[in-house]
Tab-separated table of C-alpha atoms in Angstrom:
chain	number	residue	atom	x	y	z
O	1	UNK	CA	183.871	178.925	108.997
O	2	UNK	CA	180.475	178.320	110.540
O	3	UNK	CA	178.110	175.311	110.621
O	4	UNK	CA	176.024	176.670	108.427
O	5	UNK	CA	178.867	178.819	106.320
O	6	UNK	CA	180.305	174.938	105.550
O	7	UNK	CA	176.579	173.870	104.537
O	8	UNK	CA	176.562	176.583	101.956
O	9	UNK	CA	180.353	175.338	100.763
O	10	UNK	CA	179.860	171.764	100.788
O	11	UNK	CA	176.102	172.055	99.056
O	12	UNK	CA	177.274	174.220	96.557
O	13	UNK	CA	180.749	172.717	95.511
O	14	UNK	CA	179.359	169.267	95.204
O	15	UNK	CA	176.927	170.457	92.499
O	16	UNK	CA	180.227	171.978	90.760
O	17	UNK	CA	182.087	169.165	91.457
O	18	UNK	CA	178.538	166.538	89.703
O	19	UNK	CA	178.580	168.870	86.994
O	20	UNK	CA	182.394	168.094	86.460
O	21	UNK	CA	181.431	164.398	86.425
O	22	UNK	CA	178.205	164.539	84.295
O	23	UNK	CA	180.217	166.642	81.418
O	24	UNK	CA	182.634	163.586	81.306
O	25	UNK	CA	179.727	161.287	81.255
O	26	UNK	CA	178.079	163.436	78.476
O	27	UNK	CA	181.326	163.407	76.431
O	28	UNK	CA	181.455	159.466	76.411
O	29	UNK	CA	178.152	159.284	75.417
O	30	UNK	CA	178.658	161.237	72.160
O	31	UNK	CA	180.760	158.241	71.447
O	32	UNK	CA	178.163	156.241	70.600
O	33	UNK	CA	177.275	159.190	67.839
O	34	UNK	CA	174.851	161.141	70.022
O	35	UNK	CA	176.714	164.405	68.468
O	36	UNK	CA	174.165	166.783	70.287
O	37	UNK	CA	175.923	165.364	73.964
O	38	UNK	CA	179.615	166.900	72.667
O	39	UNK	CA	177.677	170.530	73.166
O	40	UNK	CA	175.874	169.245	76.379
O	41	UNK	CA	178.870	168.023	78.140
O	42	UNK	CA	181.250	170.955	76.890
O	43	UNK	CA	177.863	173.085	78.292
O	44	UNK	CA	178.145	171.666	81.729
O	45	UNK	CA	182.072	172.296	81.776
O	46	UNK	CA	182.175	175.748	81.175
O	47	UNK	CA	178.903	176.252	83.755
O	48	UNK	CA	180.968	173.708	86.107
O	49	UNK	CA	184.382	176.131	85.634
O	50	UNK	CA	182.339	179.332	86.030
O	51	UNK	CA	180.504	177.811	89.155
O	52	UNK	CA	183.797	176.700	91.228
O	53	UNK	CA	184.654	179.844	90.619
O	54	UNK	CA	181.972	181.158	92.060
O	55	UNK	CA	182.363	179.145	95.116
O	56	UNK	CA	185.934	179.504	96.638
O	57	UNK	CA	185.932	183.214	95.650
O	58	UNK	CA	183.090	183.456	97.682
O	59	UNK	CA	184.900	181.870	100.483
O	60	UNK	CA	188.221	182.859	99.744
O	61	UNK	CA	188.177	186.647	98.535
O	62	UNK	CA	191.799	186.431	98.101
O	63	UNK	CA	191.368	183.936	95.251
O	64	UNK	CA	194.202	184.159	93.002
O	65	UNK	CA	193.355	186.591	90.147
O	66	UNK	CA	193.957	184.264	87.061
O	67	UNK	CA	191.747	182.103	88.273
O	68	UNK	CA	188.746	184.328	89.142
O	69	UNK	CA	189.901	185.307	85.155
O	70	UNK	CA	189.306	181.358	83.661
O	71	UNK	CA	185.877	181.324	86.003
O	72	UNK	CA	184.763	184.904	83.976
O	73	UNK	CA	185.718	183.577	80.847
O	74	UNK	CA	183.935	180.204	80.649
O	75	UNK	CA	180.403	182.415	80.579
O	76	UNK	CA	181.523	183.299	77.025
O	77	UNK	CA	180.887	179.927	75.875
O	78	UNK	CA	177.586	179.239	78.208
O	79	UNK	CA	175.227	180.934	75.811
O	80	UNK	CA	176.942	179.674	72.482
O	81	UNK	CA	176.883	175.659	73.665
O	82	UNK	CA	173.411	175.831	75.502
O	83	UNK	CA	172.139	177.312	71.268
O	84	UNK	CA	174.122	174.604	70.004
O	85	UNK	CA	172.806	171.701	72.280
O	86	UNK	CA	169.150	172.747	71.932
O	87	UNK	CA	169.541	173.466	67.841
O	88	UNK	CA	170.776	169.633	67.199
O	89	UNK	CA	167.808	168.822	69.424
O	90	UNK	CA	165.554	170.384	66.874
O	91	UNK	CA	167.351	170.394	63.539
O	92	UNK	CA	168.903	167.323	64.236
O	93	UNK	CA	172.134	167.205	62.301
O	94	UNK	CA	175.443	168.710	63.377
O	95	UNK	CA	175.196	173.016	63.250
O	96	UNK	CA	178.206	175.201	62.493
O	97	UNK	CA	179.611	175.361	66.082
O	98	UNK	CA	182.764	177.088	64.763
O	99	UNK	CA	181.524	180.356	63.973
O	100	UNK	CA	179.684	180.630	67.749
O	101	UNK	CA	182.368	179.397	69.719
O	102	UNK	CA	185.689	180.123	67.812
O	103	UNK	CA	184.985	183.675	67.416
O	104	UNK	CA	184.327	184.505	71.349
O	105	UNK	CA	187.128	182.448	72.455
O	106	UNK	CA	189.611	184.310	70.615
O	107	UNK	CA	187.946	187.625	71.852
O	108	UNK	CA	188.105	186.735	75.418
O	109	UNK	CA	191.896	185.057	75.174
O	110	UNK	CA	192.503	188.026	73.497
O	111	UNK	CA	191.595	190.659	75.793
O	112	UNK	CA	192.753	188.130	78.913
O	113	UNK	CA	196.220	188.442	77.358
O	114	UNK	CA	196.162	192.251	76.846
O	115	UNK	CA	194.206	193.630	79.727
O	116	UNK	CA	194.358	190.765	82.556
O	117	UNK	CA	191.999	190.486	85.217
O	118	UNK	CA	195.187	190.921	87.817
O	119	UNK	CA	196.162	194.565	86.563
O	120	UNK	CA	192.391	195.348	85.320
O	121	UNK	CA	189.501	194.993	87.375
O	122	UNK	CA	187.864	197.854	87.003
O	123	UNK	CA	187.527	197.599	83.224
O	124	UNK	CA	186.687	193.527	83.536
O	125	UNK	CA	183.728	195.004	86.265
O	126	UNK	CA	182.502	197.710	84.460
O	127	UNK	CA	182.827	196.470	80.651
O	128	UNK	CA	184.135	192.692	80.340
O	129	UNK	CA	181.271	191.242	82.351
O	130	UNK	CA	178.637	193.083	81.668
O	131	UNK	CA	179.425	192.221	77.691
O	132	UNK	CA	179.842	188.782	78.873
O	133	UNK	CA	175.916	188.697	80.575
O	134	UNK	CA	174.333	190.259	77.475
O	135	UNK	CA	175.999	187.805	75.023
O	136	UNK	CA	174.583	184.873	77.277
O	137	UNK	CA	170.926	186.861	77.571
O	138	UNK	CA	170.959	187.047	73.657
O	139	UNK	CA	171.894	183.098	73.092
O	140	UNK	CA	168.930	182.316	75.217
O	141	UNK	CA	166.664	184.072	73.174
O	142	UNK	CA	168.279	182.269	70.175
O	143	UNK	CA	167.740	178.721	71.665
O	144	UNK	CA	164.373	179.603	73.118
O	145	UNK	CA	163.507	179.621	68.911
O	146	UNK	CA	164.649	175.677	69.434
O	147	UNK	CA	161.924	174.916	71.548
O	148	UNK	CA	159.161	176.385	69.300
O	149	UNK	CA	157.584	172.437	68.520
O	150	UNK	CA	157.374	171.811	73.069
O	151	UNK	CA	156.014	175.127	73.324
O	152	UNK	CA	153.149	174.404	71.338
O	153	UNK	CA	152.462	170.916	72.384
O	154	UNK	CA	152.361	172.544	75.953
O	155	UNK	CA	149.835	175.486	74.393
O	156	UNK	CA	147.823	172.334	73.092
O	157	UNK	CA	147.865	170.233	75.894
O	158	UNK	CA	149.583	166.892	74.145
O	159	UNK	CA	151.916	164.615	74.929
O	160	UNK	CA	155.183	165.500	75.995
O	161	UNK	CA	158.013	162.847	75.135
O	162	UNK	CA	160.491	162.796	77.514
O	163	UNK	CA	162.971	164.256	75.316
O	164	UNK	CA	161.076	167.279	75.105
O	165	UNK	CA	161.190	167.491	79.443
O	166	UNK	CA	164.643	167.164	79.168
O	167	UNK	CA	165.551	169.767	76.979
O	168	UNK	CA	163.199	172.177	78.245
O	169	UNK	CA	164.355	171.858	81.995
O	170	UNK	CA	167.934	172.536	80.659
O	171	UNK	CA	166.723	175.659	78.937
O	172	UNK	CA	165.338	176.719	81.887
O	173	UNK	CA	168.021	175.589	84.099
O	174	UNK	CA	170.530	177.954	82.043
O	175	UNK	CA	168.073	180.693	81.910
O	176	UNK	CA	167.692	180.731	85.758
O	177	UNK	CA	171.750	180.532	86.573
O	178	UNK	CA	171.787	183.701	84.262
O	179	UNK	CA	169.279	185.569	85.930
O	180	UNK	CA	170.838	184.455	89.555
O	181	UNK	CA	174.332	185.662	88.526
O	182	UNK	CA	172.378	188.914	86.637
O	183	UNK	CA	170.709	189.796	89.878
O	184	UNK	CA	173.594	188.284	92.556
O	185	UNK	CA	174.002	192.417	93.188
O	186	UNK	CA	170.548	192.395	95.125
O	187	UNK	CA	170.836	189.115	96.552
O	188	UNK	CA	173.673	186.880	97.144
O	189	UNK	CA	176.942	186.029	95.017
O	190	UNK	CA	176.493	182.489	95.809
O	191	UNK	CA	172.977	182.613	94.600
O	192	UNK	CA	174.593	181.363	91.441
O	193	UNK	CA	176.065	178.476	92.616
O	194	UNK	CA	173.270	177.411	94.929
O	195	UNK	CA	170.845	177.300	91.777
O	196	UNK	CA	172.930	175.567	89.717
O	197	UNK	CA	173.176	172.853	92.245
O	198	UNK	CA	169.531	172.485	93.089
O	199	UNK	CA	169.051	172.697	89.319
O	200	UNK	CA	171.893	170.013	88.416
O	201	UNK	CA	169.867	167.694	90.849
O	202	UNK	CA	166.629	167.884	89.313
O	203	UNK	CA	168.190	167.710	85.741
O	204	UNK	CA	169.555	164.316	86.993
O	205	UNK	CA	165.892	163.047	88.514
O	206	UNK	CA	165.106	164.134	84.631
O	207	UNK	CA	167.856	162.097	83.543
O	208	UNK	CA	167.027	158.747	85.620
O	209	UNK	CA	163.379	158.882	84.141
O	210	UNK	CA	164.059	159.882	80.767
O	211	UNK	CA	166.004	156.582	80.687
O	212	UNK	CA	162.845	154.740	82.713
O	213	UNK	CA	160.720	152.919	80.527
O	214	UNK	CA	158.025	153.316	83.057
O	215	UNK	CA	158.346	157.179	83.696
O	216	UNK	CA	156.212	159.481	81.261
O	217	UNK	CA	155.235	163.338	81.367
O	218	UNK	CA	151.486	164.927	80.364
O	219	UNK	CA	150.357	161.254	80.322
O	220	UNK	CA	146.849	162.439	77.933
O	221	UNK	CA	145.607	158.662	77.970
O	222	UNK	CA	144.969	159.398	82.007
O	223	UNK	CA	142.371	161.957	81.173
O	224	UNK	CA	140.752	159.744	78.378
O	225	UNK	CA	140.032	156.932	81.247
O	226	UNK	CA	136.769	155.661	80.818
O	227	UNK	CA	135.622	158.129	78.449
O	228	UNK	CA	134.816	156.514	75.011
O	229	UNK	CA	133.627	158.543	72.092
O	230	UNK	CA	130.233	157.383	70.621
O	231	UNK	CA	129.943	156.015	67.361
O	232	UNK	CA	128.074	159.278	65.866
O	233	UNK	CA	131.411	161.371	66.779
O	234	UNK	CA	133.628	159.341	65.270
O	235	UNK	CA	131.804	159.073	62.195
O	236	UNK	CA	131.232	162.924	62.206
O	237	UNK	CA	134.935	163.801	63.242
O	238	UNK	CA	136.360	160.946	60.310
O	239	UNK	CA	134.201	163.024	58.023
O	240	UNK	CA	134.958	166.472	58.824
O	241	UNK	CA	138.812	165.946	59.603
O	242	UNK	CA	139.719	166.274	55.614
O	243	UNK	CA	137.917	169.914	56.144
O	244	UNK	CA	141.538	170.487	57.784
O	245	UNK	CA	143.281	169.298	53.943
O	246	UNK	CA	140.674	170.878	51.873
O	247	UNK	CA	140.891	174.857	52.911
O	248	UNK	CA	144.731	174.062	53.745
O	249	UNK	CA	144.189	175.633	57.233
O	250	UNK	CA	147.457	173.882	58.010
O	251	UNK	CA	149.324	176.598	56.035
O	252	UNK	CA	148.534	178.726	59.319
O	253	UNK	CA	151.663	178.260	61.496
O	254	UNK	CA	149.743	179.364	64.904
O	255	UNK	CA	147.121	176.782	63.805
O	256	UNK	CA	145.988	175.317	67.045
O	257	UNK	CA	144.137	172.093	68.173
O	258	UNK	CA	141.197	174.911	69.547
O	259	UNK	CA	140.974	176.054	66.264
O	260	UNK	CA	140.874	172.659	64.943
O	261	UNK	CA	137.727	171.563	66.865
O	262	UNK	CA	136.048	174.919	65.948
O	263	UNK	CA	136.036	173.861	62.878
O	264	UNK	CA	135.167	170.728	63.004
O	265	UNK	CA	132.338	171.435	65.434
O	266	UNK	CA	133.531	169.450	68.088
O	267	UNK	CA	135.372	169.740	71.596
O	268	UNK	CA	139.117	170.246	72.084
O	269	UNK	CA	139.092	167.578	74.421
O	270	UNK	CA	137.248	164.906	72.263
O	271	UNK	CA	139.327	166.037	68.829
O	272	UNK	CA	142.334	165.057	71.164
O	273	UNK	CA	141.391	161.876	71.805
O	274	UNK	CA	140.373	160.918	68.539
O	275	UNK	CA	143.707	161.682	67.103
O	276	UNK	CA	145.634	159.817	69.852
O	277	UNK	CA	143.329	156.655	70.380
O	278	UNK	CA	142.088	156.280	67.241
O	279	UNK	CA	144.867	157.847	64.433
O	280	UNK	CA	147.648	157.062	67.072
O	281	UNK	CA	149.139	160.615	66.223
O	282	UNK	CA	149.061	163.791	67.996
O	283	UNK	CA	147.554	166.469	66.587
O	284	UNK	CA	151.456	168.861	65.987
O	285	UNK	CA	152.359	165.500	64.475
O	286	UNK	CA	148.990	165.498	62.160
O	287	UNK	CA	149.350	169.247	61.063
O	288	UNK	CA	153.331	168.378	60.771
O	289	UNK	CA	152.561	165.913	58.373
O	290	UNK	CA	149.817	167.463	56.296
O	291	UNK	CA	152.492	170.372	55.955
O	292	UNK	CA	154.875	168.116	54.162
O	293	UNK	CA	152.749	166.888	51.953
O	294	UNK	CA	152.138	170.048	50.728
O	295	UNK	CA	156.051	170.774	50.885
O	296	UNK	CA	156.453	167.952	48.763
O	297	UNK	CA	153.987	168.888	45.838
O	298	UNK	CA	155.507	172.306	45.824
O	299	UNK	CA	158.951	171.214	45.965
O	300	UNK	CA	157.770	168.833	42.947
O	301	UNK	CA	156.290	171.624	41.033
O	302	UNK	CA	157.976	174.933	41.981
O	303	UNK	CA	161.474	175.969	40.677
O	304	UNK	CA	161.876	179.238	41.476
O	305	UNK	CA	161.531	179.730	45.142
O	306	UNK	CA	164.224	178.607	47.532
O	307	UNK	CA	163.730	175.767	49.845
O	308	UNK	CA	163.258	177.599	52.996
O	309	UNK	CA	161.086	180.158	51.557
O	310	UNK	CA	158.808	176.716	50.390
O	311	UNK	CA	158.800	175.865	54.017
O	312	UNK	CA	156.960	179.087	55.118
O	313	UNK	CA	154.779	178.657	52.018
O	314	UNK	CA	153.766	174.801	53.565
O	315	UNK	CA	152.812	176.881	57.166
O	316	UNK	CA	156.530	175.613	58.875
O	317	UNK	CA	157.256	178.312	61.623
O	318	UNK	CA	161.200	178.145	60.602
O	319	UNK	CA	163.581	176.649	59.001
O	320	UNK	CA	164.513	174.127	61.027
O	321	UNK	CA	160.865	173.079	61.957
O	322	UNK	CA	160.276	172.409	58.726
O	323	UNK	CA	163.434	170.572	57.989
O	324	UNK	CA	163.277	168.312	60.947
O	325	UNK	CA	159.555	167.450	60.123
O	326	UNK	CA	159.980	166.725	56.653
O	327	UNK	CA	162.986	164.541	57.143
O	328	UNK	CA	160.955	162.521	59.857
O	329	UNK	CA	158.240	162.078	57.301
O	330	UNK	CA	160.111	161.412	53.723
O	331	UNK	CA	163.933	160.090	55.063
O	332	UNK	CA	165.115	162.258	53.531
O	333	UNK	CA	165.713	166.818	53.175
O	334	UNK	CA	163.847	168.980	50.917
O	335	UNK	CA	167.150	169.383	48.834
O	336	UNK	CA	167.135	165.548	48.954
O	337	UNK	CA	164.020	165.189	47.937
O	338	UNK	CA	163.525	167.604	45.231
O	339	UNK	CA	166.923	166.046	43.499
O	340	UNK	CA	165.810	162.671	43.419
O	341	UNK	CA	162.265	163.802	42.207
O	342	UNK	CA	163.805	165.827	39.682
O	343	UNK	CA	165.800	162.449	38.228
């Protein structure tokens, strides 16, 4: 093996090997009922398994056979625990895992047992894996509906918590290892590997400033520096915001902060700062919350319609938009709410 053959081994094993370590450090965490790190360590296991893989066939080609079979299999269950992590991110409460993991790991154990990777490559090349890829593709546009809320705090320029980094750079992080593997054929084999490394590493500078109490991301106070609105502006703004409530332009989801200061005459930067220096809240947050009110009244008054339907009606995107946001505001979910209202 060369120098730079043993570079390549050694850079790309240890990120295997770290991701081994993190899933075990993920799965003790959930101990102290942070459900949501069960799916993240479990994610980083079967990316970990697929990865070594990866790596020793790439410098062994005469792997054994069952174990190039384990690596294939753990991408069943990439796509399935990436949706899970990210939907307890924004639903928070525990999701159905058993219907999108059961399901594909008795379909893969199945056809492992019946048509082995030892005695049949060609149809694991030409059928298994490609099945395998699209599955994975098609959970990543599922989760990417998870990070509807960061997506348009990033469209509107606010505050990003840290939270929101993190889950975000582990969407992308998965997304990227998919399209490395998905386009290995015109590159490299060990592209995979190498970009889950580099992307394990700076998933774990995330990690070390998420937990920093001095570390933030789209810090908006920096821009507001030494620029104070004048008295006549925050009159006119404290006057005009219940324009907002009154023609219910909340009930809009793609409602944006640019749309905001249209209407209220003013600029997208100065609306901005209002809300956070003066109201303390964001402006997703101040929509979010106008949208539960009217959620409440209707789930106060209506009968008929079902509770996500009153959701949409209240300008929620989804489902689990609006459930997250209205527990946040009230304690409590719209079913909650509408039976103890109801007593």
């Amino acid at each position: 093996m060369t120098e730079s053959s043993q570079f390549l081994f050694f850079f790309s094993a240890l990120g295997a090997f770290n991701g081994l370590l993190l899933s075990i450090y993920f799965a003790l965490s959930a101990k102290k009922k942070v459900f949501s790190n069960y799916f993240l360590s479990l994610l980083l296991l079967v990316l970990s398994i697929r990865i070594i893989k990866s790596v020793f066939f790439y410098f062994n080609p005469h792997l054994s056979n069952i174990f190039i079979q384990i690596g294939l299999s753990a991408c069943v269950l990439i796509g399935p625990f990436l949706f899970l992590y990210l939907k307890t991110y924004a639903e928070d409460e525990k999701p159905n895992w058993t219907k999108h993991v059961l399901p594909y790991l008795a379909i893969i154990t199945t056809l492992g047992f019946f048509y082995p990777y030892v005695e049949h490559r060609a149809i694991w090349s030409t059928w298994i894996i490609k099945a395998i890829s699209v599955q994975w593709f098609v959970y990543i546009i599922l989760s990417f509906k998870s990070l509807q809320p960061v997506i348009r705090k990033i469209k509107d320029k606010e505050s990003l918590r840290k939270i929101d980094v993190w889950v975000l750079s582990i969407f992308l992080g998965v997304t990227l290892i998919w399209l490395a593997y998905t386009t290995s054929a015109y590159t490299s084999y060990i592209a995979g590997a190498l970009s889950f490394t580099f992307i394990l590493y700076v998933n774990l500078l995330l990690l070390i400033f998420r937990n920093s109490n001095g570390i933030t991301f789209f810090q908006e106070k920096e821009k507001y520096k030494n620029k104070e609105i004048d008295q006549k502006t925050l009159d006119l703004i404290g006057q005009r915001l219940a324009i907002i409530i009154e023609k219910e332009l909340f009930l809009n989801p793609n409602f944006t902060l640019e749309e905001a200061a249209k209407e209220l005459k003013v600029t997208k930067h100065v609306l901005s700062q209002y809300l956070n220096e003066i109201l303390g809240i964001s402006f997703s947050n101040l929509i979010s919350t106008y949208r539960v009110g009217k959620a409440k009244k209707l789930l106060e008054t209506e009968k008929n319609y079902t509770i996500e339907s009153l959701g949409y009606d209240s300008g929620f995107s989804s489902k689990s938009t609006f459930f997250t946001a209205f527990k946040k505001v009230t304690g409590l979910t719209p079913a909650e709410y509408q039976k103890s209202y109801s007593k």
